[in-house]
GROMACS .gro file of C-alpha atoms in nm:
model
  364
    1UNK     CA    1  -2.181   1.907   0.355
    2UNK     CA    2  -1.823   1.817   0.449
    3UNK     CA    3  -1.539   2.047   0.340
    4UNK     CA    4  -1.213   1.952   0.175
    5UNK     CA    5  -1.022   2.069   0.476
    6UNK     CA    6  -1.229   1.831   0.700
    7UNK     CA    7  -1.156   1.539   0.474
    8UNK     CA    8  -0.782   1.608   0.479
    9UNK     CA    9  -0.785   1.644   0.850
   10UNK     CA   10  -0.986   1.322   0.891
   11UNK     CA   11  -0.742   1.128   0.676
   12UNK     CA   12  -0.448   1.252   0.878
   13UNK     CA   13  -0.619   1.151   1.199
   14UNK     CA   14  -0.719   0.787   1.093
   15UNK     CA   15  -0.376   0.756   0.922
   16UNK     CA   16  -0.208   0.798   1.264
   17UNK     CA   17  -0.056   1.149   1.190
   18UNK     CA   18  -0.260   1.369   1.412
   19UNK     CA   19  -0.428   1.116   1.640
   20UNK     CA   20  -0.366   0.757   1.740
   21UNK     CA   21  -0.445   0.517   1.454
   22UNK     CA   22  -0.307   0.218   1.277
   23UNK     CA   23  -0.219   0.227   0.907
   24UNK     CA   24  -0.196  -0.155   0.923
   25UNK     CA   25  -0.576  -0.166   0.918
   26UNK     CA   26  -0.565  -0.148   0.538
   27UNK     CA   27  -0.203  -0.255   0.494
   28UNK     CA   28   0.106  -0.040   0.397
   29UNK     CA   29   0.258  -0.078   0.054
   30UNK     CA   30   0.624  -0.172   0.060
   31UNK     CA   31   0.830  -0.063  -0.241
   32UNK     CA   32   1.112  -0.141  -0.263
   33UNK     CA   33   1.058  -0.441  -0.052
   34UNK     CA   34   1.169  -0.393   0.299
   35UNK     CA   35   1.186  -0.007   0.287
   36UNK     CA   36   0.890   0.214   0.270
   37UNK     CA   37   0.634   0.031   0.483
   38UNK     CA   38   0.854   0.029   0.782
   39UNK     CA   39   0.945   0.395   0.733
   40UNK     CA   40   0.565   0.477   0.714
   41UNK     CA   41   0.507   0.312   1.049
   42UNK     CA   42   0.812   0.461   1.213
   43UNK     CA   43   0.700   0.814   1.113
   44UNK     CA   44   0.375   0.750   1.294
   45UNK     CA   45   0.552   0.773   1.626
   46UNK     CA   46   0.247   0.662   1.835
   47UNK     CA   47   0.150   0.401   1.579
   48UNK     CA   48   0.207   0.021   1.556
   49UNK     CA   49   0.546  -0.123   1.586
   50UNK     CA   50   0.650  -0.241   1.228
   51UNK     CA   51   0.839  -0.530   1.373
   52UNK     CA   52   0.514  -0.683   1.466
   53UNK     CA   53   0.384  -0.669   1.108
   54UNK     CA   54   0.439  -0.915   0.837
   55UNK     CA   55   0.503  -0.864   0.459
   56UNK     CA   56   0.282  -1.044   0.215
   57UNK     CA   57   0.148  -1.013  -0.136
   58UNK     CA   58  -0.204  -0.871  -0.079
   59UNK     CA   59  -0.393  -0.582  -0.250
   60UNK     CA   60  -0.311  -0.580  -0.630
   61UNK     CA   61  -0.077  -0.874  -0.541
   62UNK     CA   62   0.172  -0.605  -0.434
   63UNK     CA   63   0.378  -0.634  -0.121
   64UNK     CA   64   0.219  -0.480   0.185
   65UNK     CA   65   0.281  -0.476   0.564
   66UNK     CA   66  -0.010  -0.616   0.765
   67UNK     CA   67  -0.104  -0.735   1.108
   68UNK     CA   68  -0.039  -1.111   1.135
   69UNK     CA   69  -0.391  -1.163   1.268
   70UNK     CA   70  -0.527  -1.025   0.933
   71UNK     CA   71  -0.373  -1.292   0.708
   72UNK     CA   72  -0.675  -1.519   0.722
   73UNK     CA   73  -0.901  -1.230   0.637
   74UNK     CA   74  -0.685  -1.125   0.346
   75UNK     CA   75  -0.656  -1.479   0.205
   76UNK     CA   76  -1.035  -1.524   0.214
   77UNK     CA   77  -1.108  -1.194   0.058
   78UNK     CA   78  -0.827  -1.211  -0.216
   79UNK     CA   79  -0.902  -1.570  -0.327
   80UNK     CA   80  -1.031  -1.431  -0.655
   81UNK     CA   81  -1.283  -1.665  -0.815
   82UNK     CA   82  -1.288  -1.538  -1.164
   83UNK     CA   83  -0.976  -1.397  -1.335
   84UNK     CA   84  -1.199  -1.178  -1.552
   85UNK     CA   85  -1.265  -0.974  -1.239
   86UNK     CA   86  -0.905  -0.857  -1.229
   87UNK     CA   87  -0.820  -0.540  -1.413
   88UNK     CA   88  -0.630  -0.614  -1.734
   89UNK     CA   89  -0.351  -0.380  -1.650
   90UNK     CA   90  -0.283  -0.594  -1.337
   91UNK     CA   91  -0.275  -0.944  -1.505
   92UNK     CA   92  -0.280  -0.892  -1.890
   93UNK     CA   93  -0.492  -1.135  -2.095
   94UNK     CA   94  -0.412  -1.420  -1.855
   95UNK     CA   95  -0.707  -1.334  -1.615
   96UNK     CA   96  -0.971  -1.358  -1.884
   97UNK     CA   97  -0.809  -1.660  -2.040
   98UNK     CA   98  -0.827  -1.852  -1.711
   99UNK     CA   99  -1.174  -1.706  -1.624
  100UNK     CA  100  -1.389  -1.895  -1.371
  101UNK     CA  101  -1.108  -2.137  -1.318
  102UNK     CA  102  -0.888  -1.873  -1.153
  103UNK     CA  103  -0.987  -1.965  -0.791
  104UNK     CA  104  -0.919  -2.333  -0.848
  105UNK     CA  105  -0.585  -2.243  -1.011
  106UNK     CA  106  -0.498  -2.031  -0.706
  107UNK     CA  107  -0.574  -2.341  -0.488
  108UNK     CA  108  -0.364  -2.564  -0.702
  109UNK     CA  109  -0.058  -2.339  -0.710
  110UNK     CA  110  -0.086  -2.269  -0.337
  111UNK     CA  111  -0.099  -2.642  -0.263
  112UNK     CA  112   0.230  -2.705  -0.453
  113UNK     CA  113   0.389  -2.401  -0.280
  114UNK     CA  114   0.297  -2.554   0.058
  115UNK     CA  115   0.452  -2.887  -0.049
  116UNK     CA  116   0.768  -2.713  -0.165
  117UNK     CA  117   0.789  -2.506   0.157
  118UNK     CA  118   0.713  -2.794   0.396
  119UNK     CA  119   1.091  -2.851   0.452
  120UNK     CA  120   1.108  -2.518   0.626
  121UNK     CA  121   1.379  -2.368   0.390
  122UNK     CA  122   1.336  -2.008   0.299
  123UNK     CA  123   1.336  -1.952  -0.069
  124UNK     CA  124   1.373  -1.654  -0.302
  125UNK     CA  125   1.099  -1.588  -0.559
  126UNK     CA  126   1.317  -1.753  -0.825
  127UNK     CA  127   1.387  -2.061  -0.609
  128UNK     CA  128   1.022  -2.098  -0.513
  129UNK     CA  129   0.904  -2.045  -0.875
  130UNK     CA  130   1.169  -2.286  -1.005
  131UNK     CA  131   1.047  -2.560  -0.770
  132UNK     CA  132   0.676  -2.499  -0.806
  133UNK     CA  133   0.637  -2.431  -1.182
  134UNK     CA  134   0.718  -2.779  -1.308
  135UNK     CA  135   0.461  -2.934  -1.076
  136UNK     CA  136   0.156  -2.722  -1.193
  137UNK     CA  137  -0.059  -2.741  -1.499
  138UNK     CA  138   0.116  -2.622  -1.808
  139UNK     CA  139  -0.170  -2.383  -1.860
  140UNK     CA  140  -0.070  -2.196  -1.539
  141UNK     CA  141   0.297  -2.179  -1.634
  142UNK     CA  142   0.320  -2.010  -1.975
  143UNK     CA  143   0.641  -1.935  -2.146
  144UNK     CA  144   0.802  -1.604  -2.027
  145UNK     CA  145   1.004  -1.433  -2.298
  146UNK     CA  146   1.183  -1.217  -2.048
  147UNK     CA  147   1.300  -1.494  -1.829
  148UNK     CA  148   1.334  -1.753  -2.104
  149UNK     CA  149   1.151  -2.023  -1.911
  150UNK     CA  150   0.801  -2.149  -1.841
  151UNK     CA  151   0.691  -2.034  -1.500
  152UNK     CA  152   0.378  -1.967  -1.299
  153UNK     CA  153   0.213  -1.653  -1.436
  154UNK     CA  154   0.345  -1.363  -1.212
  155UNK     CA  155   0.018  -1.230  -1.066
  156UNK     CA  156  -0.112  -1.576  -1.011
  157UNK     CA  157   0.212  -1.666  -0.832
  158UNK     CA  158   0.193  -1.363  -0.605
  159UNK     CA  159  -0.169  -1.412  -0.517
  160UNK     CA  160  -0.095  -1.780  -0.449
  161UNK     CA  161   0.176  -1.705  -0.190
  162UNK     CA  162  -0.085  -1.538   0.030
  163UNK     CA  163  -0.312  -1.858  -0.012
  164UNK     CA  164  -0.020  -2.080   0.072
  165UNK     CA  165   0.042  -1.887   0.399
  166UNK     CA  166   0.377  -1.749   0.302
  167UNK     CA  167   0.523  -1.431   0.429
  168UNK     CA  168   0.833  -1.229   0.317
  169UNK     CA  169   1.159  -1.200   0.513
  170UNK     CA  170   1.382  -0.921   0.382
  171UNK     CA  171   1.753  -0.926   0.384
  172UNK     CA  172   1.805  -0.619   0.164
  173UNK     CA  173   1.582  -0.419  -0.086
  174UNK     CA  174   1.731  -0.652  -0.353
  175UNK     CA  175   1.701  -0.983  -0.169
  176UNK     CA  176   1.398  -1.126   0.006
  177UNK     CA  177   1.280  -1.484   0.070
  178UNK     CA  178   0.947  -1.649   0.133
  179UNK     CA  179   0.896  -1.837   0.463
  180UNK     CA  180   0.605  -2.009   0.615
  181UNK     CA  181   0.397  -1.790   0.837
  182UNK     CA  182   0.498  -1.855   1.195
  183UNK     CA  183   0.145  -1.794   1.326
  184UNK     CA  184  -0.128  -2.044   1.391
  185UNK     CA  185  -0.380  -2.101   1.107
  186UNK     CA  186  -0.660  -1.840   1.118
  187UNK     CA  187  -1.013  -1.929   1.177
  188UNK     CA  188  -1.212  -1.963   0.846
  189UNK     CA  189  -1.377  -1.656   0.719
  190UNK     CA  190  -1.637  -1.656   0.436
  191UNK     CA  191  -1.521  -1.468   0.121
  192UNK     CA  192  -1.821  -1.232   0.135
  193UNK     CA  193  -1.766  -1.153   0.500
  194UNK     CA  194  -1.390  -1.095   0.433
  195UNK     CA  195  -1.453  -0.874   0.130
  196UNK     CA  196  -1.717  -0.668   0.305
  197UNK     CA  197  -1.457  -0.604   0.589
  198UNK     CA  198  -1.184  -0.510   0.332
  199UNK     CA  199  -1.424  -0.258   0.184
  200UNK     CA  200  -1.507  -0.111   0.522
  201UNK     CA  201  -1.146  -0.072   0.607
  202UNK     CA  202  -1.065   0.096   0.273
  203UNK     CA  203  -1.361   0.342   0.316
  204UNK     CA  204  -1.246   0.412   0.675
  205UNK     CA  205  -0.884   0.492   0.566
  206UNK     CA  206  -0.954   0.677   0.239
  207UNK     CA  207  -1.310   0.808   0.255
  208UNK     CA  208  -1.501   0.966   0.100
  209UNK     CA  209  -1.466   0.727  -0.190
  210UNK     CA  210  -1.667   0.546  -0.454
  211UNK     CA  211  -1.660   0.198  -0.606
  212UNK     CA  212  -1.412   0.319  -0.876
  213UNK     CA  213  -1.159   0.393  -0.610
  214UNK     CA  214  -1.196   0.052  -0.466
  215UNK     CA  215  -1.140  -0.086  -0.811
  216UNK     CA  216  -0.814   0.103  -0.840
  217UNK     CA  217  -0.696  -0.001  -0.498
  218UNK     CA  218  -0.752  -0.369  -0.550
  219UNK     CA  219  -0.706  -0.377  -0.937
  220UNK     CA  220  -1.048  -0.504  -0.996
  221UNK     CA  221  -1.279  -0.435  -1.288
  222UNK     CA  222  -1.551  -0.174  -1.230
  223UNK     CA  223  -1.822  -0.443  -1.223
  224UNK     CA  224  -1.631  -0.659  -0.968
  225UNK     CA  225  -1.574  -0.358  -0.748
  226UNK     CA  226  -1.937  -0.275  -0.741
  227UNK     CA  227  -2.014  -0.634  -0.630
  228UNK     CA  228  -1.768  -0.608  -0.347
  229UNK     CA  229  -1.887  -0.257  -0.252
  230UNK     CA  230  -2.252  -0.391  -0.226
  231UNK     CA  231  -2.145  -0.634   0.050
  232UNK     CA  232  -2.067  -0.344   0.281
  233UNK     CA  233  -2.331  -0.094   0.154
  234UNK     CA  234  -2.540  -0.103   0.467
  235UNK     CA  235  -2.246   0.035   0.671
  236UNK     CA  236  -2.188   0.338   0.444
  237UNK     CA  237  -2.320   0.687   0.435
  238UNK     CA  238  -2.347   0.915   0.131
  239UNK     CA  239  -2.182   1.255   0.181
  240UNK     CA  240  -2.105   1.552  -0.030
  241UNK     CA  241  -1.764   1.722  -0.028
  242UNK     CA  242  -1.754   2.069  -0.190
  243UNK     CA  243  -2.025   1.955  -0.429
  244UNK     CA  244  -1.873   1.615  -0.496
  245UNK     CA  245  -2.047   1.302  -0.383
  246UNK     CA  246  -1.880   1.004  -0.209
  247UNK     CA  247  -1.923   0.746   0.070
  248UNK     CA  248  -1.786   0.714   0.423
  249UNK     CA  249  -1.850   0.475   0.699
  250UNK     CA  250  -2.161   0.588   0.884
  251UNK     CA  251  -1.977   0.527   1.213
  252UNK     CA  252  -1.707   0.778   1.100
  253UNK     CA  253  -1.930   1.074   1.029
  254UNK     CA  254  -1.874   1.238   1.366
  255UNK     CA  255  -1.511   1.233   1.311
  256UNK     CA  256  -1.543   1.386   0.969
  257UNK     CA  257  -1.752   1.658   1.116
  258UNK     CA  258  -1.497   1.741   1.388
  259UNK     CA  259  -1.145   1.600   1.310
  260UNK     CA  260  -0.830   1.712   1.497
  261UNK     CA  261  -0.633   1.966   1.320
  262UNK     CA  262  -0.329   1.842   1.145
  263UNK     CA  263  -0.126   2.150   1.247
  264UNK     CA  264   0.227   1.994   1.238
  265UNK     CA  265   0.447   2.017   0.921
  266UNK     CA  266   0.544   1.659   0.850
  267UNK     CA  267   0.787   1.469   0.619
  268UNK     CA  268   0.641   1.149   0.491
  269UNK     CA  269   0.817   0.875   0.288
  270UNK     CA  270   0.761   0.753  -0.066
  271UNK     CA  271   0.446   0.529  -0.110
  272UNK     CA  272   0.308   0.642   0.223
  273UNK     CA  273  -0.057   0.528   0.287
  274UNK     CA  274  -0.167   0.890   0.270
  275UNK     CA  275  -0.082   0.905  -0.098
  276UNK     CA  276  -0.126   0.543  -0.201
  277UNK     CA  277  -0.477   0.503  -0.068
  278UNK     CA  278  -0.598   0.841  -0.193
  279UNK     CA  279  -0.803   0.948  -0.490
  280UNK     CA  280  -0.519   1.147  -0.642
  281UNK     CA  281  -0.716   1.424  -0.815
  282UNK     CA  282  -0.887   1.518  -0.491
  283UNK     CA  283  -0.571   1.499  -0.282
  284UNK     CA  284  -0.364   1.709  -0.528
  285UNK     CA  285  -0.573   1.896  -0.783
  286UNK     CA  286  -0.279   2.029  -0.983
  287UNK     CA  287  -0.187   1.781  -1.253
  288UNK     CA  288   0.180   1.896  -1.270
  289UNK     CA  289   0.217   1.848  -0.900
  290UNK     CA  290   0.052   1.502  -0.927
  291UNK     CA  291   0.320   1.401  -1.180
  292UNK     CA  292   0.594   1.494  -0.936
  293UNK     CA  293   0.433   1.306  -0.640
  294UNK     CA  294   0.337   0.995  -0.838
  295UNK     CA  295   0.639   0.971  -1.070
  296UNK     CA  296   0.681   0.722  -1.348
  297UNK     CA  297   0.933   0.549  -1.129
  298UNK     CA  298   1.073   0.599  -0.775
  299UNK     CA  299   0.820   0.820  -0.612
  300UNK     CA  300   0.959   1.097  -0.380
  301UNK     CA  301   0.867   1.157  -0.017
  302UNK     CA  302   0.619   1.430   0.049
  303UNK     CA  303   0.601   1.751   0.270
  304UNK     CA  304   0.267   1.767   0.443
  305UNK     CA  305   0.137   2.095   0.582
  306UNK     CA  306  -0.213   2.142   0.727
  307UNK     CA  307  -0.312   1.813   0.574
  308UNK     CA  308  -0.209   1.932   0.218
  309UNK     CA  309   0.073   1.786   0.015
  310UNK     CA  310   0.294   2.101   0.013
  311UNK     CA  311   0.599   1.963  -0.172
  312UNK     CA  312   0.834   1.659  -0.217
  313UNK     CA  313   1.173   1.555  -0.096
  314UNK     CA  314   1.424   1.327  -0.228
  315UNK     CA  315   1.747   1.190  -0.060
  316UNK     CA  316   2.109   1.163  -0.140
  317UNK     CA  317   2.421   1.069   0.056
  318UNK     CA  318   2.725   1.304   0.105
  319UNK     CA  319   3.022   1.175   0.301
  320UNK     CA  320   2.824   0.981   0.560
  321UNK     CA  321   2.549   1.247   0.576
  322UNK     CA  322   2.196   1.193   0.447
  323UNK     CA  323   2.062   1.502   0.265
  324UNK     CA  324   1.691   1.553   0.215
  325UNK     CA  325   1.626   1.798  -0.068
  326UNK     CA  326   1.271   1.946  -0.049
  327UNK     CA  327   1.095   2.113  -0.328
  328UNK     CA  328   0.796   2.314  -0.220
  329UNK     CA  329   0.479   2.362  -0.437
  330UNK     CA  330   0.413   2.703  -0.280
  331UNK     CA  331   0.524   2.908   0.025
  332UNK     CA  332   0.603   2.717   0.345
  333UNK     CA  333   0.637   2.873   0.689
  334UNK     CA  334   0.975   3.045   0.750
  335UNK     CA  335   1.228   2.816   0.916
  336UNK     CA  336   1.005   2.513   0.866
  337UNK     CA  337   1.316   2.284   0.822
  338UNK     CA  338   1.407   2.348   1.190
  339UNK     CA  339   1.072   2.287   1.334
  340UNK     CA  340   1.049   2.009   1.588
  341UNK     CA  341   0.830   1.795   1.376
  342UNK     CA  342   1.039   1.828   1.067
  343UNK     CA  343   1.361   1.756   1.260
  344UNK     CA  344   1.203   1.452   1.425
  345UNK     CA  345   1.079   1.314   1.092
  346UNK     CA  346   1.411   1.374   0.931
  347UNK     CA  347   1.583   1.176   1.201
  348UNK     CA  348   1.347   0.882   1.158
  349UNK     CA  349   1.425   0.894   0.781
  350UNK     CA  350   1.802   0.889   0.867
  351UNK     CA  351   1.775   0.591   1.084
  352UNK     CA  352   1.578   0.413   0.805
  353UNK     CA  353   1.813   0.482   0.522
  354UNK     CA  354   2.135   0.516   0.726
  355UNK     CA  355   2.353   0.808   0.787
  356UNK     CA  356   2.554   0.964   1.065
  357UNK     CA  357   2.350   1.284   1.051
  358UNK     CA  358   2.081   1.435   0.838
  359UNK     CA  359   2.019   1.780   0.681
  360UNK     CA  360   1.721   1.927   0.504
  361UNK     CA  361   1.785   2.144   0.205
  362UNK     CA  362   1.529   2.342   0.006
  363UNK     CA  363   1.514   2.419  -0.358
  364UNK     CA  364   1.257   2.575  -0.601
   0.00000   0.00000   0.00000
């Protein structure tokens, strides 16, 4: 049996916090666009250079930072064949209405996007939608009450940008543009092979997990997640963690049994892979604390100690200085704000958000 402490230490190791590792294997969510993904990679000081990554709409059609070499794999895996396989909360009734025509609809919208972007001009989402929407089937561009126009349904639009080979260039958190991927076209990958690899990467990063966790990560229905899961089942091992069952990669079992200790106290940013890939109830059993970490809007950063989420932090500016206000969930080591690791993380955060200097304050 594997213990909770071993799981937390394992996740810190494969997440690049206590051992070399790349969070780009499963992608890093970026919210707001251009902010949190690059902070997450910068805080993993021995990890990948965020400048080498590219931003695309991938898992859940949300913006993630990925290795450029993975774009072909992602496009093959996330060319969803049947809209009914997508969870309703991710796409509303549109997925079931389009149904088995979803894959062909993706191809159609992506083809139009490639035609529009063939001139090499970067375009905002509004500009790309405005140019593409009149050229697609009316069924794919329903009336949007909020925008007051017909346009390509939002989830379909975002998934289609990946199929069209478009990446995101950020000017500011409020302004980004789509451009054609500068890399060469990737070698074809079969959808089943690509989905199996995506499952393996998710299990590697977040294990022990079950198909329900995969469904949440990809916004799939439970039935669709089980089909994807079956593609990689031969590479998985069934384990028990403090009486609770789950699956890990068979090749990862030795690391689960003897992971390096996550002995440094760390500050991680909002929407960090450690929190966004996790099964939340396991990672943070206290419901009140979960509501603080995964807020209704604008998640805070977290304080990590011995692999556990030990508190949150939020930032504010004060006359050119960046103030990080930390709220602990329990007792933290005396003087923790002045430890080498906390000071190093705070300085990375300062450079990310701007500020002549940074100070950590505590409350609660």
